[in-house]
Tab-separated table of C-alpha atoms in Angstrom:
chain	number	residue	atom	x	y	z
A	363	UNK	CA	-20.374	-4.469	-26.538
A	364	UNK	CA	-18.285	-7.587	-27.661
A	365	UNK	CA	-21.687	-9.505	-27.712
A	366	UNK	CA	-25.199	-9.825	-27.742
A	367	UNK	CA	-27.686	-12.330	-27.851
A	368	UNK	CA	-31.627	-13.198	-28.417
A	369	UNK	CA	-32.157	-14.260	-24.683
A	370	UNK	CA	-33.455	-12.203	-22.146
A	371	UNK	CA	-30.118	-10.644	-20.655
A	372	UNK	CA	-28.676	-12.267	-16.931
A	373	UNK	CA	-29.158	-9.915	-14.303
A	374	UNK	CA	-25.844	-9.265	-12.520
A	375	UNK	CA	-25.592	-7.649	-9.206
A	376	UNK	CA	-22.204	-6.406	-8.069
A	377	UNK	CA	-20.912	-6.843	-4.725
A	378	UNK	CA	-18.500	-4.049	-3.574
A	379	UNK	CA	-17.410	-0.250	-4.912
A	380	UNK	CA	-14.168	-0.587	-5.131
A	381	UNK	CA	-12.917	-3.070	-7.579
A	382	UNK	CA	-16.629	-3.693	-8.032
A	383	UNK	CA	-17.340	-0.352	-9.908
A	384	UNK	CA	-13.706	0.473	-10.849
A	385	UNK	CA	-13.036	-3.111	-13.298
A	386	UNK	CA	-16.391	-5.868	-12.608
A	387	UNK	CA	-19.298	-2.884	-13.794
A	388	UNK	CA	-17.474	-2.102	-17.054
A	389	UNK	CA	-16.184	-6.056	-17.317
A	390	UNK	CA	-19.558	-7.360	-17.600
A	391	UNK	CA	-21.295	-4.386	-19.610
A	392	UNK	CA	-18.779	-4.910	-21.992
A	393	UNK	CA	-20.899	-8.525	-22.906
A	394	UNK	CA	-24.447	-7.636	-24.512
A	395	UNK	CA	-25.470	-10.695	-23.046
A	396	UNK	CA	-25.758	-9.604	-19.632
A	397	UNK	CA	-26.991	-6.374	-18.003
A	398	UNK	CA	-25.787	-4.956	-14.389
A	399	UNK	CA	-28.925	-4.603	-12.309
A	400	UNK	CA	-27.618	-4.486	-8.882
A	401	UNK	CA	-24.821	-2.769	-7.023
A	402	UNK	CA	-24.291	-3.339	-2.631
A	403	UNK	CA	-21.844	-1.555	-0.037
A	404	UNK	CA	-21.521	-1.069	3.038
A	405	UNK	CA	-24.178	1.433	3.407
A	406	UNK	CA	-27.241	2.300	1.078
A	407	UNK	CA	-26.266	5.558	0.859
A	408	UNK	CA	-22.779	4.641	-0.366
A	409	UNK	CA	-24.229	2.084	-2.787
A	410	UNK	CA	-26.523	4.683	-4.065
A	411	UNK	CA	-24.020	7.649	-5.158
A	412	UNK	CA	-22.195	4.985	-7.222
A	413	UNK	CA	-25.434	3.706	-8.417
A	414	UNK	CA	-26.858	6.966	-9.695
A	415	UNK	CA	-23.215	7.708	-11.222
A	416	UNK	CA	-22.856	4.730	-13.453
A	417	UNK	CA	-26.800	4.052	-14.217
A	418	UNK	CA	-26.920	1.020	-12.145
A	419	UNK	CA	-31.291	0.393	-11.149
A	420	UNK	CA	-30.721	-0.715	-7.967
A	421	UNK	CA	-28.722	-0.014	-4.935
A	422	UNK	CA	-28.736	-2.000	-1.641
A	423	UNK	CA	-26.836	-1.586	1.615
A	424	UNK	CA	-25.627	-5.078	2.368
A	425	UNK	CA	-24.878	-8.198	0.636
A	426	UNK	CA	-27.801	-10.064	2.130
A	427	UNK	CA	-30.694	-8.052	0.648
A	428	UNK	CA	-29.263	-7.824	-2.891
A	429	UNK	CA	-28.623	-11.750	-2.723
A	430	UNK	CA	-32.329	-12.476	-1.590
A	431	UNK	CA	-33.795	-10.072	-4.349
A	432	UNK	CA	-35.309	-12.412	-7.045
A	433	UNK	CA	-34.421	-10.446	-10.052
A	434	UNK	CA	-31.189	-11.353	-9.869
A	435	UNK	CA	-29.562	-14.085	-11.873
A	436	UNK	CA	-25.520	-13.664	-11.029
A	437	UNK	CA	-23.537	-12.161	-8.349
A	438	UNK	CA	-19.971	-10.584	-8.940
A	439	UNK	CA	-18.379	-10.595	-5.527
A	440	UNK	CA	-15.581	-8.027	-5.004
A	441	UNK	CA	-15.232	-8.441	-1.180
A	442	UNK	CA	-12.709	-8.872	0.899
A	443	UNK	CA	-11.788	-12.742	1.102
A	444	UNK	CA	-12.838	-13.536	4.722
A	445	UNK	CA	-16.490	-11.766	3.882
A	446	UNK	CA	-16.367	-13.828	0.095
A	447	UNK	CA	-17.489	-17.449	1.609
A	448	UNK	CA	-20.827	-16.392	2.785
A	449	UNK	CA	-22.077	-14.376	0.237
A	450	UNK	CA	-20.976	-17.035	-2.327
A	451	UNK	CA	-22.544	-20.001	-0.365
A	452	UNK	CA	-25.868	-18.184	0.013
A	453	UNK	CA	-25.972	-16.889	-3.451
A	454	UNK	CA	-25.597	-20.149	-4.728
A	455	UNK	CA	-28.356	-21.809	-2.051
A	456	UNK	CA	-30.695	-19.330	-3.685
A	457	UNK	CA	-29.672	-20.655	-7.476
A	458	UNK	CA	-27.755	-17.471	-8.221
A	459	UNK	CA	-24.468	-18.139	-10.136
A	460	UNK	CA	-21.412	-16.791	-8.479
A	461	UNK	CA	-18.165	-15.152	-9.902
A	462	UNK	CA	-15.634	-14.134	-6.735
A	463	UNK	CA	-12.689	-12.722	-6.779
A	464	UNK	CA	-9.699	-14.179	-5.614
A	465	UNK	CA	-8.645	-15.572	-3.287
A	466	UNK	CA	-11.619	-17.419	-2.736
A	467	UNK	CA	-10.929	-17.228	1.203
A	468	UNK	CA	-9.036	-17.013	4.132
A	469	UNK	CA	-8.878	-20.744	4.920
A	470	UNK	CA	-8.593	-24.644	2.930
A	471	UNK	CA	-12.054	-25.431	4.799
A	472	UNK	CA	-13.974	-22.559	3.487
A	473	UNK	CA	-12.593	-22.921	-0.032
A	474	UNK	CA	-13.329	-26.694	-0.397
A	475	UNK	CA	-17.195	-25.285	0.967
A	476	UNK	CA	-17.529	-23.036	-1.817
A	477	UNK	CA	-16.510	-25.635	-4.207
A	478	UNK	CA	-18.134	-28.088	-3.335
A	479	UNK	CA	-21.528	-25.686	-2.933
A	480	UNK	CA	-20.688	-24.809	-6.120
A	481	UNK	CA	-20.530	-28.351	-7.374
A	482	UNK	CA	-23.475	-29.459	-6.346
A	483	UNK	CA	-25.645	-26.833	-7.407
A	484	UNK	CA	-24.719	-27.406	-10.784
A	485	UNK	CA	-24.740	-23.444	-11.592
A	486	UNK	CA	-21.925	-21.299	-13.310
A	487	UNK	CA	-19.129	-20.330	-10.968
A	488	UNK	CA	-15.872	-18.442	-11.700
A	489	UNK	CA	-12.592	-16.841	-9.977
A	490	UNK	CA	-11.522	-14.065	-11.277
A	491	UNK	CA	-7.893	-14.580	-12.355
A	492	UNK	CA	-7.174	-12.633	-15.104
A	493	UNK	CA	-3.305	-12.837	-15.970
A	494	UNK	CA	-3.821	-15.542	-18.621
A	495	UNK	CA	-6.342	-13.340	-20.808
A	496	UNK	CA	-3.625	-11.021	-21.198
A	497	UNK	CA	-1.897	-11.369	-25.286
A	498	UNK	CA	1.839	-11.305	-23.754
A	499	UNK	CA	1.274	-14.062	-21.414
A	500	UNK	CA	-0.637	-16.340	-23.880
A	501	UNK	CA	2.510	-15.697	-25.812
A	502	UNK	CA	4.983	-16.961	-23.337
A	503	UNK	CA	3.149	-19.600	-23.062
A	504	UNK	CA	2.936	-20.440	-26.718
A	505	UNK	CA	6.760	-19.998	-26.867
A	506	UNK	CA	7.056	-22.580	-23.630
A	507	UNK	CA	4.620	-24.880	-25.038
A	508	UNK	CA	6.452	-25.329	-28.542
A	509	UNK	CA	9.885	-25.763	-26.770
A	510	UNK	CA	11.722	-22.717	-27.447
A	511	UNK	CA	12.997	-22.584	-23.894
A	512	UNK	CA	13.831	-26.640	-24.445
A	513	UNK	CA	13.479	-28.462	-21.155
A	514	UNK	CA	12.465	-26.056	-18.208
A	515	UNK	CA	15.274	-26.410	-15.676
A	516	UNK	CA	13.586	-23.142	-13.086
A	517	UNK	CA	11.311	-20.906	-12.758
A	518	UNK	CA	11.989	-17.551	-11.111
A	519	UNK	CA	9.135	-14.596	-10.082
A	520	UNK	CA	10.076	-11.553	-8.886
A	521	UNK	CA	6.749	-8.892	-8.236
A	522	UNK	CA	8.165	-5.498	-6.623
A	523	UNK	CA	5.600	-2.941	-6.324
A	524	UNK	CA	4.002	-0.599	-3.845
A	525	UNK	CA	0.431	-0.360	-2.973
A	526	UNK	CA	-1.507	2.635	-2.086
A	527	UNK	CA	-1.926	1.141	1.325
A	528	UNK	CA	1.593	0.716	1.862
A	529	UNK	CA	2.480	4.223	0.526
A	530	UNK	CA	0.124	6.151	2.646
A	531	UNK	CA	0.487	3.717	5.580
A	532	UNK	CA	-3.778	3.629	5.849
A	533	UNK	CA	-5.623	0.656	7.188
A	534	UNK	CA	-7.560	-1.145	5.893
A	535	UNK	CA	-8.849	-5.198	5.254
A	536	UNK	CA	-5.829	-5.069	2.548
A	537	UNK	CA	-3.723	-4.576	5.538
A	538	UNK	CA	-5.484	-6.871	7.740
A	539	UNK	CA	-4.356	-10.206	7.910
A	540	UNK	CA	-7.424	-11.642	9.278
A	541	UNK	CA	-9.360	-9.809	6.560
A	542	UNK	CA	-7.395	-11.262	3.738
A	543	UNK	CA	-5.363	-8.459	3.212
A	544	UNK	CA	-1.341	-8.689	2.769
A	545	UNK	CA	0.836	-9.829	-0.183
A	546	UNK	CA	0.162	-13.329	0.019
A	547	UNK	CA	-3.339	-13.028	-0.516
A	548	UNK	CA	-3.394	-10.665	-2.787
A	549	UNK	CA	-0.601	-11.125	-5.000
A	550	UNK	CA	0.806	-14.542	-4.281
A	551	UNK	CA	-2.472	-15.418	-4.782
A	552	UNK	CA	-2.160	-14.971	-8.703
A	553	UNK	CA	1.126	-16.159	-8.468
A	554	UNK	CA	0.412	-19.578	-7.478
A	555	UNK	CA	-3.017	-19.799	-10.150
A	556	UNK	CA	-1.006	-18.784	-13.109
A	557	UNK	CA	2.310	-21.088	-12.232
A	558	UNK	CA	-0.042	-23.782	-12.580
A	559	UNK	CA	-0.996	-22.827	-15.660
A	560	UNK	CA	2.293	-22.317	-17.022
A	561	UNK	CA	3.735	-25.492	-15.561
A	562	UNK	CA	1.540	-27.791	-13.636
A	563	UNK	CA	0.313	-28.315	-10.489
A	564	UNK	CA	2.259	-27.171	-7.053
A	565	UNK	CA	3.069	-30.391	-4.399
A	566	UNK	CA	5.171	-28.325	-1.714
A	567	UNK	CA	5.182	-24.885	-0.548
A	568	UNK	CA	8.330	-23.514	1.810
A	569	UNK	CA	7.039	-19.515	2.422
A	570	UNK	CA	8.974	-16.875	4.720
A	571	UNK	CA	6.085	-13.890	4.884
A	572	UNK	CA	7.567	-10.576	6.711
A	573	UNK	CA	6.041	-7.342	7.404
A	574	UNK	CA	8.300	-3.738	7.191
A	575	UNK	CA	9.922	-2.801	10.599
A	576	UNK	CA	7.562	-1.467	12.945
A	577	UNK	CA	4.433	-1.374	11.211
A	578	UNK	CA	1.886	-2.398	13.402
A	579	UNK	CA	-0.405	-3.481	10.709
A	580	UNK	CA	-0.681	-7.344	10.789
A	581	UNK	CA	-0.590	-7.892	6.649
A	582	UNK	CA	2.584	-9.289	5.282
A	583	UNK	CA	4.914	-7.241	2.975
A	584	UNK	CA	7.549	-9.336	1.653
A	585	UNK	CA	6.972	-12.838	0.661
A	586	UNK	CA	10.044	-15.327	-0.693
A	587	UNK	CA	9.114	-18.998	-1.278
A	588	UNK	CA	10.455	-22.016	-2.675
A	589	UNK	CA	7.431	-24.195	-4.437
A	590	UNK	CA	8.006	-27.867	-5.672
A	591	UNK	CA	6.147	-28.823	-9.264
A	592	UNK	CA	4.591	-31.766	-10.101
A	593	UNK	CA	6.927	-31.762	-12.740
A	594	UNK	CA	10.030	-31.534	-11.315
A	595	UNK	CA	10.359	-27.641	-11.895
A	596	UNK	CA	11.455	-25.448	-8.952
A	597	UNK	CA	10.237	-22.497	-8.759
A	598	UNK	CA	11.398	-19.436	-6.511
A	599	UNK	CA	9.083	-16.292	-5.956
A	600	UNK	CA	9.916	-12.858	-4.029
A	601	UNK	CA	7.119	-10.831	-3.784
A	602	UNK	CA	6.668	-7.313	-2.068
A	603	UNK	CA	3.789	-4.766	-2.121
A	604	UNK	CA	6.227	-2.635	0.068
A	605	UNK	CA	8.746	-1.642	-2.572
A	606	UNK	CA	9.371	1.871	-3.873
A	607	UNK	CA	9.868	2.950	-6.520
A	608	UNK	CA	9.496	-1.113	-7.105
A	609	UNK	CA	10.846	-2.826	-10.237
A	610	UNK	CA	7.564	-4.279	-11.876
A	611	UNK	CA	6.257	-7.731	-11.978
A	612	UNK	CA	8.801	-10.325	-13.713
A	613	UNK	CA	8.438	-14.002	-14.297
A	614	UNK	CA	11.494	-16.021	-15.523
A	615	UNK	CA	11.332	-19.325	-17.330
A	616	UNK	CA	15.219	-20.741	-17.824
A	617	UNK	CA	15.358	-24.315	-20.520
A	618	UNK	CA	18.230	-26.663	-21.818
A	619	UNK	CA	17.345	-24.422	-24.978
A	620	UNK	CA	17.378	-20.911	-23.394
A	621	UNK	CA	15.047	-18.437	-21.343
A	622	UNK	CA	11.636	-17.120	-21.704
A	623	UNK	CA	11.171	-13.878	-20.147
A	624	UNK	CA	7.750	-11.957	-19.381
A	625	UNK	CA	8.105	-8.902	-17.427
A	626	UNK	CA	6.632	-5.342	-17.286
A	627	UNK	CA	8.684	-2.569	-15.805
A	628	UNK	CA	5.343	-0.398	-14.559
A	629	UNK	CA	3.282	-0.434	-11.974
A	630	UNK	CA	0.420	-1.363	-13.687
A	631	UNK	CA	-1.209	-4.487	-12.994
A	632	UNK	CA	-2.423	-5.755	-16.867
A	633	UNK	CA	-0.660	-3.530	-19.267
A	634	UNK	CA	2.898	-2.718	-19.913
A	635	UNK	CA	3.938	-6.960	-20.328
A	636	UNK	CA	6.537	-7.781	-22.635
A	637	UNK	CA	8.061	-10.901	-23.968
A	638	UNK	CA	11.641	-11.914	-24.241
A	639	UNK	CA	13.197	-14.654	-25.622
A	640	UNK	CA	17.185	-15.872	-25.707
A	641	UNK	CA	18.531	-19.002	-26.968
A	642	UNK	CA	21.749	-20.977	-27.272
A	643	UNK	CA	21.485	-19.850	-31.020
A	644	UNK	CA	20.706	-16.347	-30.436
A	645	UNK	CA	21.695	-15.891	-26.279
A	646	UNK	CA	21.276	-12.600	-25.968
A	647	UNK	CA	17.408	-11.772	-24.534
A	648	UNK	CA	15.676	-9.828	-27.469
A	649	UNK	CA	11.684	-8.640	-27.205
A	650	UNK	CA	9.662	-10.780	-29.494
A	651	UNK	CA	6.032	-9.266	-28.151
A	652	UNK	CA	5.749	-6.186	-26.361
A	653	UNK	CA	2.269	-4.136	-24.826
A	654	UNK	CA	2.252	-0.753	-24.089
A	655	UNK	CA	1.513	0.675	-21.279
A	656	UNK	CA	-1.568	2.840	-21.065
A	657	UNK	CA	-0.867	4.665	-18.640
A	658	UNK	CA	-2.156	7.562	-20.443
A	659	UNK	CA	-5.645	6.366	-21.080
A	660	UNK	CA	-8.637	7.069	-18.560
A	661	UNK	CA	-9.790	3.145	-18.809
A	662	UNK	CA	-8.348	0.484	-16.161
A	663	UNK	CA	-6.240	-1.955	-18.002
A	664	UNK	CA	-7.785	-4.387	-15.618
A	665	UNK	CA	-10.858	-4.567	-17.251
A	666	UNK	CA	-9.850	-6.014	-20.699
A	667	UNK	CA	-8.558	-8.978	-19.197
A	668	UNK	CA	-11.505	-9.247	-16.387
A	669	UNK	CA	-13.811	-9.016	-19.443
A	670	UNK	CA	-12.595	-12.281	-21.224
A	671	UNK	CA	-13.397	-14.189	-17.978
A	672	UNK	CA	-16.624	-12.386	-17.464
A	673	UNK	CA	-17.572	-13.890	-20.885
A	674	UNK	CA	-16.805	-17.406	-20.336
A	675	UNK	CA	-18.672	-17.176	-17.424
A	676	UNK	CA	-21.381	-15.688	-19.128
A	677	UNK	CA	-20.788	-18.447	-21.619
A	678	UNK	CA	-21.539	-20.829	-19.059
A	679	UNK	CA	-24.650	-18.845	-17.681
A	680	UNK	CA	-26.004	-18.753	-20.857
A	681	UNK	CA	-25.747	-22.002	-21.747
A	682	UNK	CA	-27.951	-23.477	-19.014
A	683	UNK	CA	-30.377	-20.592	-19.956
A	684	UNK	CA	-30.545	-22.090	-23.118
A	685	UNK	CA	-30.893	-25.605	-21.724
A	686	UNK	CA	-27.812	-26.853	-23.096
A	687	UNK	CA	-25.878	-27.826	-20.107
């Protein structure tokens, strides 16, 4: 545990088994400050296996009874984005804080709602975007942000993988459109959060979203779009959850001064990055930060980075605990 602390632990409950017991359960434990009381599916029973296997109190079989039980001081959605609105908005109008996964829903009106819940309540509130927490994108960044790559001039993302959905051809809300399934939401989705990071805010969006030939499933597979930057930076993205053997996840950054590359071959999500840098002076691309891929170790990569943004919004929680916000 990374940290511990001499207040009475926040109570977490966990919405979900997927994600929620594969990456948020070990996330949070990983913070002494916090304990997970709480985990919810779609059926008690289901809720309880997982319970009993990772040690988890309490087990409930629907959102709305583990959001009404008083014990608990956080929820940790991992729902599907369409279901993510209401259990955030009535966490929150019981005084729970609220960290969701992204995106934070299906539409602009029930995104602003959240928000503006969240606002107003005046309680700790998070999406979990976790590509920034990871060491070789903090280090592109550095690189950008001291001008190595001189004046950006484009940006270009490329993200070819293939999902488990798309491989066995199963369906589920990931393939459901109305769900919040598809590549858009679930990729682009981390696309657009950590573009503005890198660069600024996004003005204009142009977006062609396709599915593969006859699949009947109504989720989009290929995405290309064209963004505008508040800056002046274009930006082009192709993104596909339908590609095998797929080519990784690669973003681009091209300068007056030369290019700053961060890519990862795998098909991991969070480990395997690498950084590249080439320059008038030196123009060939040469790795100046590489992570290796764990693809041999029984831990989810995903839960390093998901761990750093657990703990600032544990930061936060605790904080008003202590009566210092």
């Amino acid at each position: 545990r990374e940290r511990d602390s001499h207040l009475r632990r926040i109570r977490v409950g966990v919405v979900g088994i997927g994600f929620g017991q594969h990456v948020l359960v070990p996330a949070f434990r990983r913070d002494g400050r916090c304990e997970v009381t709480a985990i919810c599916a779609t059926s008690r029973e289901r809720a309880s296996r997982v319970a009993e296997r990772l040690g988890i109190p309490a087990a409930y079989g629907g959102w709305e009874e583990m959001v009404a039980a008083p014990g608990i001081e956080a929820i940790a959605v991992a729902a599907p984005p369409s279901a993510q609105p209401g259990i955030a908005k009535e966490a929150i109008r019981r005084g729970k804080a609220v960290f969701c996964e992204k995106p934070m829903s299906i539409s602009r009106e029930d995104a602003l709602a959240m928000t503006e819940a969240a606002e107003a309540s005046g309680l700790p509130n998070m999406v979990d975007f976790e590509f920034p927490e990871i060491e070789a994108w903090r280090r592109a960044k550095a690189l950008l942000d001291e001008g190595s790559a001189g004046e950006l001039l484009h940006v270009a993302v490329t993200w070819n993988v293939e999902t488990r959905a798309n491989r066995t051809g199963i369906r589920s809300w990931k393939t459901d459109l109305a769900s919040g399934g598809g590549a858009l939401y679930s990729f682009m989705s981390h696309s657009f959060h950590y573009l503005e990071w890198f660069v600024g805010p996004v003005d204009r969006v142009f977006a062609g979203l396709y599915r593969a030939p006859a699949d009947a499933r109504t989720g989009d597979t290929l995405d290309i779009l064209a963004l505008d930057t508040r800056a002046g930076i274009p930006v082009s993205l192709s993104v596909s959850s339908h590609a095998f053997p797929g080519t990784g996840h690669r973003v681009e950054f091209f300068g007056s001064r030369g290019a700053v590359v961060l890519d990862n071959p795998t098909a991991d999500h969070a480990s395997g990055f690498r950084v590249s840098l080439g320059t008038r002076e030196a123009p060939r691309l040469r790795v100046v930060f590489g992570e290796p891929a764990e693809s041999g170790s029984a831990e989810d990569a995903r839960i390093g980075p998901v761990s750093r943004v657990a703990r600032r919004f544990l930061d936060a929680a605790n904080a008003i605990k202590a009566g210092q916000l």
